Short mmCIF file of C-alpha atoms in Angstrom, two decimals:
data_model
loop_
_atom_site.label_atom_id
_atom_site.label_comp_id
_atom_site.label_asym_id
_atom_site.label_seq_id
_atom_site.Cartn_x
_atom_site.Cartn_y
_atom_site.Cartn_z
CA MET A 236 0.00 0.00 0.00
CA LYS A 237 2.81 2.38 0.90
CA ALA A 238 4.55 1.67 -2.42
CA GLU A 239 1.32 2.34 -4.32
CA ASN A 240 0.83 5.64 -2.50
CA GLU A 241 4.42 6.63 -3.28
CA GLN A 242 3.93 5.82 -6.96
CA ARG A 243 0.65 7.74 -7.04
CA THR A 244 2.37 10.73 -5.44
CA GLY A 245 5.20 10.41 -7.95
CA LEU A 246 2.74 10.44 -10.83
CA LEU A 247 1.17 13.63 -9.51
CA TYR A 248 4.61 15.25 -9.28
CA GLY A 249 5.37 14.04 -12.82
CA PHE A 250 2.12 15.48 -14.16
CA GLY A 251 2.89 18.71 -12.32
CA ALA A 252 6.41 18.98 -13.77
CA TYR A 253 5.55 18.23 -17.39
CA GLY A 254 2.25 20.11 -17.16
CA LEU A 255 4.06 23.27 -16.01
CA TRP A 256 6.68 22.87 -18.73
CA GLY A 257 3.88 22.44 -21.25
CA LEU A 258 2.07 25.60 -20.11
CA VAL A 259 5.16 27.82 -19.88
CA PRO A 260 4.50 29.41 -23.34
CA LEU A 261 1.68 31.29 -21.63
CA PHE A 262 4.17 32.93 -19.26
CA TRP A 263 6.91 34.33 -21.50
CA PRO A 264 4.65 36.75 -23.45
CA LEU A 265 3.66 38.34 -20.13
CA LEU A 266 7.23 39.63 -19.82
CA LYS A 267 7.09 41.85 -22.90
CA PRO A 268 8.45 44.43 -23.65
CA SER A 269 11.53 42.73 -22.17
CA GLY A 270 13.63 41.10 -24.86
CA ALA A 271 14.60 37.43 -24.87
CA VAL A 272 18.16 38.08 -23.65
CA GLU A 273 16.99 40.26 -20.78
CA ILE A 274 14.42 37.65 -19.76
CA LEU A 275 17.11 34.96 -19.96
CA ALA A 276 19.45 36.98 -17.75
CA HIS A 277 16.71 37.45 -15.15
CA ARG A 278 15.93 33.75 -15.33
CA MET A 279 19.56 32.93 -14.50
CA VAL A 280 19.79 35.44 -11.65
CA TRP A 281 16.49 34.62 -9.97
CA SER A 282 16.87 30.85 -10.47
CA LEU A 283 20.04 30.95 -8.39
CA ALA A 284 18.17 32.77 -5.64
CA VAL A 285 15.38 30.15 -5.61
CA VAL A 286 17.62 27.07 -5.65
CA GLY A 287 19.90 28.71 -3.08
CA VAL A 288 16.96 29.02 -0.68
CA ALA A 289 15.99 25.39 -1.39
CA LEU A 290 19.51 24.15 -0.66
CA LEU A 291 19.64 26.26 2.49
CA ALA A 292 16.41 24.65 3.69
CA LEU A 293 17.65 21.15 2.84
CA ARG A 294 21.20 21.83 4.14
CA ARG A 295 22.76 20.22 1.08
CA TRP A 296 26.09 21.98 0.64
CA SER A 297 28.72 19.23 0.85
CA TRP A 298 28.75 18.66 -2.93
CA ILE A 299 30.13 22.17 -3.59
CA ARG A 300 33.55 21.40 -2.13
CA GLU A 301 33.79 18.19 -4.15
CA LEU A 302 32.84 20.01 -7.37
CA LEU A 303 35.47 22.71 -6.82
CA ARG A 304 38.13 20.04 -6.29
CA ARG A 305 37.43 18.42 -9.68
CA PRO A 306 38.34 20.75 -12.56
CA ARG A 307 37.02 18.39 -15.24
CA LYS A 308 33.63 18.15 -13.58
CA LEU A 309 33.57 21.91 -13.11
CA GLY A 310 34.40 22.36 -16.79
CA LEU A 311 31.57 20.02 -17.81
CA THR A 312 29.22 21.98 -15.56
CA ALA A 313 30.25 25.20 -17.31
CA LEU A 314 29.65 23.53 -20.68
CA ALA A 315 26.22 22.34 -19.53
CA ALA A 316 25.40 25.87 -18.37
CA SER A 317 26.38 27.31 -21.74
CA VAL A 318 24.33 24.76 -23.68
CA ILE A 319 21.20 25.16 -21.56
CA SER A 320 21.43 28.95 -21.80
CA VAL A 321 21.27 28.63 -25.60
CA ASN A 322 18.25 26.34 -25.23
CA TRP A 323 16.47 28.63 -22.76
CA GLY A 324 17.19 31.82 -24.69
CA LEU A 325 16.08 30.45 -28.05
CA TYR A 326 12.91 28.98 -26.57
CA ILE A 327 11.94 32.32 -24.98
CA TRP A 328 12.65 34.11 -28.26
CA ALA A 329 10.63 31.57 -30.26
CA VAL A 330 7.57 31.82 -28.00
CA ASN A 331 7.61 35.63 -27.98
CA ASN A 332 8.01 35.74 -31.76
CA GLY A 333 5.08 33.52 -32.73
CA GLN A 334 7.00 30.25 -33.15
CA VAL A 335 5.42 28.13 -30.41
CA VAL A 336 4.56 25.25 -32.78
CA GLU A 337 8.08 25.05 -34.19
CA ALA A 338 9.49 25.21 -30.66
CA SER A 339 7.23 22.32 -29.59
CA LEU A 340 8.58 20.30 -32.52
CA GLY A 341 12.04 20.59 -31.00
CA TYR A 342 10.93 18.69 -27.92
CA PHE A 343 8.99 16.16 -29.98
CA ILE A 344 12.11 15.24 -31.97
CA ASN A 345 14.44 15.47 -28.96
CA PRO A 346 14.18 11.70 -28.15
CA LEU A 347 15.13 10.90 -31.75
CA VAL A 348 18.09 13.29 -31.62
CA THR A 349 19.16 11.78 -28.30
CA ILE A 350 19.21 8.34 -29.89
CA ALA A 351 21.23 9.65 -32.83
CA ILE A 352 23.78 11.23 -30.46
CA GLY A 353 24.00 7.93 -28.59
CA VAL A 354 25.03 6.23 -31.84
CA LEU A 355 27.40 8.94 -33.08
CA VAL A 356 29.05 9.89 -29.77
CA LEU A 357 28.69 6.89 -27.47
CA GLY A 358 28.83 4.17 -30.13
CA GLU A 359 25.53 2.65 -29.05
CA ARG A 360 23.84 0.07 -31.27
CA LEU A 361 20.25 0.62 -32.34
CA ARG A 362 17.57 -1.99 -32.66
CA ARG A 363 15.58 -2.18 -35.89
CA ALA A 364 12.58 -0.30 -34.51
CA GLN A 365 14.84 2.50 -33.31
CA TRP A 366 16.45 2.77 -36.75
CA ALA A 367 12.97 2.96 -38.28
CA ALA A 368 11.95 5.72 -35.85
CA VAL A 369 15.10 7.75 -36.57
CA GLY A 370 14.60 7.31 -40.33
CA ILE A 371 10.99 8.47 -40.13
CA GLY A 372 12.09 11.42 -38.00
CA PHE A 373 14.67 12.43 -40.61
CA ALA A 374 11.98 12.22 -43.32
CA ALA A 375 9.73 14.41 -41.15
CA VAL A 376 12.42 17.11 -40.94
CA LEU A 377 12.72 17.09 -44.74
CA VAL A 378 8.95 17.41 -45.16
CA LEU A 379 8.84 20.26 -42.64
CA ALA A 380 11.77 21.99 -44.37
CA VAL A 381 9.72 22.01 -47.57
CA GLY A 382 6.67 23.24 -45.67
CA TYR A 383 8.52 26.08 -43.94
CA GLY A 384 10.57 26.93 -47.00
CA ARG A 385 13.67 26.48 -44.83
CA PRO A 386 15.03 23.93 -42.36
CA PRO A 387 13.12 24.08 -39.04
CA TRP A 388 16.22 25.54 -37.40
CA ILE A 389 14.47 26.55 -34.17
CA SER A 390 13.34 22.95 -33.63
CA LEU A 391 16.73 21.52 -34.55
CA VAL A 392 18.72 23.86 -32.29
CA LEU A 393 16.33 23.22 -29.38
CA ALA A 394 16.46 19.45 -29.90
CA PHE A 395 20.23 19.20 -30.35
CA SER A 396 21.04 21.60 -27.51
CA PHE A 397 18.78 19.75 -25.08
CA ALA A 398 20.12 16.37 -26.22
CA ALA A 399 23.69 17.63 -25.76
CA TYR A 400 22.71 18.96 -22.33
CA GLY A 401 21.36 15.52 -21.43
CA LEU A 402 24.60 13.87 -22.57
CA ILE A 403 26.69 16.25 -20.45
CA LYS A 404 24.41 15.71 -17.44
CA LYS A 405 24.81 11.95 -17.85
CA LYS A 406 28.58 12.34 -17.57
CA LEU A 407 28.27 14.75 -14.63
CA ASP A 408 26.03 12.43 -12.59
CA MET A 409 24.75 15.17 -10.25
CA GLY A 410 21.36 15.65 -8.64
CA GLY A 411 18.90 17.93 -10.39
CA LEU A 412 18.85 20.62 -7.71
CA GLU A 413 22.62 20.55 -7.24
CA SER A 414 23.38 20.71 -10.96
CA LEU A 415 20.93 23.59 -11.52
CA THR A 416 22.55 25.45 -8.64
CA ALA A 417 26.04 24.94 -10.05
CA GLU A 418 24.98 25.94 -13.57
CA THR A 419 23.11 29.07 -12.49
CA ALA A 420 25.99 30.03 -10.18
CA LEU A 421 28.32 29.98 -13.18
CA LEU A 422 25.81 31.92 -15.28
CA PHE A 423 25.04 34.42 -12.53
CA PRO A 424 28.06 36.79 -12.96
CA PRO A 425 27.62 37.41 -16.74
CA ALA A 426 23.83 37.58 -16.36
CA LEU A 427 24.02 40.11 -13.53
CA ALA A 428 26.66 42.11 -15.42
CA TYR A 429 24.37 42.24 -18.46
CA LEU A 430 21.41 43.42 -16.38
CA LEU A 431 23.52 46.11 -14.72
CA TRP A 432 24.75 47.23 -18.14
CA LEU A 433 21.15 47.45 -19.40
CA GLY A 434 20.29 49.60 -16.41
CA PHE A 435 23.33 51.84 -16.95
CA GLU A 436 22.30 52.29 -20.60
CA GLY A 437 18.73 53.05 -19.63
CA ARG A 438 17.42 50.02 -21.53
CA SER A 439 16.36 47.84 -18.61
CA THR A 440 12.64 47.13 -18.22
CA PHE A 441 12.95 45.84 -14.65
CA ALA A 442 12.41 49.21 -12.96
CA THR A 443 10.65 51.10 -15.75
CA GLU A 444 7.55 48.98 -16.48
CA GLY A 445 5.96 48.97 -13.04
CA LEU A 446 6.00 46.74 -9.98
CA GLY A 447 3.93 44.01 -11.63
CA HIS A 448 6.44 43.63 -14.44
CA SER A 449 9.34 43.51 -11.98
CA LEU A 450 7.60 40.77 -9.99
CA LEU A 451 6.99 38.76 -13.16
CA LEU A 452 10.67 38.98 -14.08
CA ALA A 453 11.60 37.83 -10.57
CA ALA A 454 9.12 34.94 -10.94
CA THR A 455 11.27 33.46 -13.73
CA GLY A 456 13.26 31.81 -10.93
CA LEU A 457 10.17 30.00 -9.67
CA VAL A 458 9.09 29.10 -13.22
CA THR A 459 12.49 27.46 -13.69
CA ALA A 460 12.94 25.77 -10.32
CA ILE A 461 9.46 24.47 -9.38
CA PRO A 462 9.01 22.06 -12.35
CA LEU A 463 12.55 20.78 -11.84
CA ILE A 464 11.89 20.13 -8.14
CA PHE A 465 8.65 18.33 -9.05
CA PHE A 466 10.55 16.28 -11.63
CA GLY A 467 13.15 15.28 -9.04
CA MET A 468 10.39 14.15 -6.66
CA ALA A 469 8.76 12.14 -9.45
CA ALA A 470 12.00 10.54 -10.61
CA VAL A 471 12.59 8.76 -7.28
CA ARG A 472 9.01 7.47 -7.05
CA VAL A 473 8.01 6.21 -10.53
CA PRO A 474 9.78 4.00 -13.09
CA LEU A 475 11.83 5.69 -15.79
CA SER A 476 9.55 4.12 -18.42
CA THR A 477 6.65 6.06 -16.92
CA LEU A 478 8.65 9.29 -16.93
CA GLY A 479 9.55 8.58 -20.54
CA LEU A 480 5.87 8.51 -21.45
CA LEU A 481 5.08 11.60 -19.38
CA GLN A 482 7.74 13.62 -21.22
CA TYR A 483 5.47 13.90 -24.26
CA MET A 484 2.97 15.90 -22.21
CA ALA A 485 5.03 19.10 -22.48
CA PRO A 486 5.34 19.32 -26.29
CA VAL A 487 1.72 18.17 -26.70
CA PHE A 488 0.56 21.05 -24.50
CA GLN A 489 2.90 23.46 -26.29
CA PHE A 490 1.69 22.35 -29.71
CA GLY A 491 -1.94 22.69 -28.61
CA LEU A 492 -1.31 26.19 -27.30
CA GLY A 493 0.46 27.16 -30.51
CA VAL A 494 -2.43 26.03 -32.71
CA LEU A 495 -5.49 26.71 -30.54
CA TYR A 496 -4.45 29.67 -28.38
CA PHE A 497 -1.82 31.53 -30.41
CA HIS A 498 -3.53 30.57 -33.72
CA GLU A 499 -0.31 29.76 -35.56
CA ALA A 500 -0.68 28.52 -39.13
CA MET A 501 -0.65 24.77 -39.78
CA PRO A 502 -0.80 24.16 -43.55
CA PRO A 503 -1.13 20.55 -44.82
CA GLU A 504 2.62 20.03 -45.27
CA ARG A 505 3.26 20.89 -41.62
CA TRP A 506 0.54 18.49 -40.51
CA ALA A 507 2.25 15.85 -42.67
CA GLY A 508 5.62 16.53 -41.07
CA PHE A 509 4.24 16.48 -37.53
CA SER A 510 2.33 13.27 -38.30
CA LEU A 511 5.59 11.61 -39.33
CA VAL A 512 7.23 12.76 -36.09
CA TRP A 513 4.34 11.39 -34.05
CA ALA A 514 4.54 8.08 -35.94
CA ALA A 515 8.26 7.86 -35.16
CA LEU A 516 7.59 8.55 -31.47
CA ALA A 517 4.84 5.91 -31.42
CA ILE A 518 7.30 3.33 -32.78
CA LEU A 519 9.94 4.43 -30.29
CA THR A 520 7.53 4.19 -27.35
CA TRP A 521 6.21 0.79 -28.44
CA GLU A 522 9.74 -0.53 -28.81
CA ALA A 523 10.80 0.82 -25.41
CA LEU A 524 7.80 -0.75 -23.65
CA ARG A 525 8.40 -4.07 -25.40
CA THR A 526 12.08 -4.07 -24.44
CA SER A 527 11.21 -3.19 -20.84
CA ARG A 528 8.75 -6.08 -20.65
CA ARG A 529 11.32 -8.52 -22.04
CA SER A 530 13.94 -7.29 -19.59
CA ARG A 531 11.57 -7.93 -16.69
CA ALA A 532 10.82 -11.38 -18.08
CA ARG A 533 14.53 -12.24 -18.27
CA LEU A 534 15.04 -11.07 -14.67
CA ALA A 535 12.07 -13.14 -13.53
CA ALA A 536 13.42 -16.21 -15.33
CA ALA A 537 16.89 -15.70 -13.84
CA ALA A 538 15.45 -15.27 -10.35
CA ALA A 539 13.31 -18.37 -10.78
CA THR A 540 16.33 -20.42 -11.86
CA ALA A 541 18.33 -19.21 -8.87
CA LEU A 542 15.52 -20.02 -6.45
CA GLY A 543 14.64 -23.34 -8.06
CA THR A 544 11.07 -22.23 -8.79
CA THR A 545 9.07 -21.22 -11.85
CA PRO A 546 8.60 -17.61 -12.95
CA GLN A 547 4.91 -17.86 -12.10
CA ASP A 548 5.85 -18.33 -8.44
CA ILE A 549 7.48 -14.88 -8.38
CA PRO A 550 5.03 -12.01 -7.74
CA GLY A 551 4.52 -9.95 -10.89
CA ALA A 552 6.58 -12.30 -13.06
CA ALA A 553 3.64 -13.64 -15.03
CA LEU A 554 2.65 -10.14 -15.97
CA ALA A 555 6.23 -9.37 -16.98
CA GLU A 556 6.45 -12.47 -19.20
CA GLY A 557 3.57 -11.60 -21.49
CA PRO A 558 2.08 -14.23 -23.78
CA ALA A 559 5.40 -15.32 -25.22
CA GLY A 560 6.88 -16.48 -21.91
CA PRO A 561 10.41 -15.96 -20.66
CA SER A 562 12.14 -18.44 -22.96
CA ALA A 563 10.69 -16.83 -26.07
CA ALA A 564 11.65 -13.39 -24.79
CA ALA A 565 15.20 -14.55 -24.18
CA ARG A 566 15.49 -15.95 -27.69
CA GLU A 567 14.28 -12.90 -29.54
CA PRO A 568 16.78 -10.11 -30.24
CA ALA A 569 16.39 -7.01 -28.06
#
């Protein structure tokens, strides 16, 4: 019962995280007339304030000394900060310039780009279904390039930057709150310097557009930190396969807002391109669920062999086997 309650709580946190990320296009237009770079700088400054308060409350400071003692890890953190700043800045610019649909496409194709980076950088081997998904995704980009009259560069930069960020984070192996703190701490000096320069030049909107506008700019820290904290709470309570399915919530919400709320154009060729992307993601999701089920079946069979029982005697093993049974799952290629 306790495990079920934990998983239910984790699902709620997961819905909260991806739901907030999906609805964030409604927030950035509220910050006009601030430009994308000014908004980004405020996001960096105020995010550090929010995560600093969170760490103070949790008393989690020991990791800082370890990070400072490891130059390579500190360099990777700086690289991650640079990459995510490109991602954040471009996304804010895209939303505030009527490109919400194209921005959502970036997060739809991100899993496909992540797989491609795994092959090219990490030397991973793809299964046939994954190759099919990547191929369909590449065809979708070509169709969308024809539809837009240019490559969907906003989508591609968002997808590749976030995939690269994920790769760097994998090598860093830091907690979400700790890594965000380290990244925003490194971004804080140039961001603060830029905001001070804007104020010196008389171009800052922080103190010239009223108290409400100033509070909204300060709220960028909460907009950044709260979904990440929710995600961290979800990640320790629900399986990664569930989080993998939940991740599609954000671009679905963003796409819906772009079409239904912001009334962005969707001619037939764009529908065709998005349909190909969704087909690729459907194949990818089906393949991931199938592989997960087979992995559970193999574990159940191995446990049964070790215990001298049958897989059906192990709780949950029958469900993991599926109709093919453990031996069939073990024979078939992953």
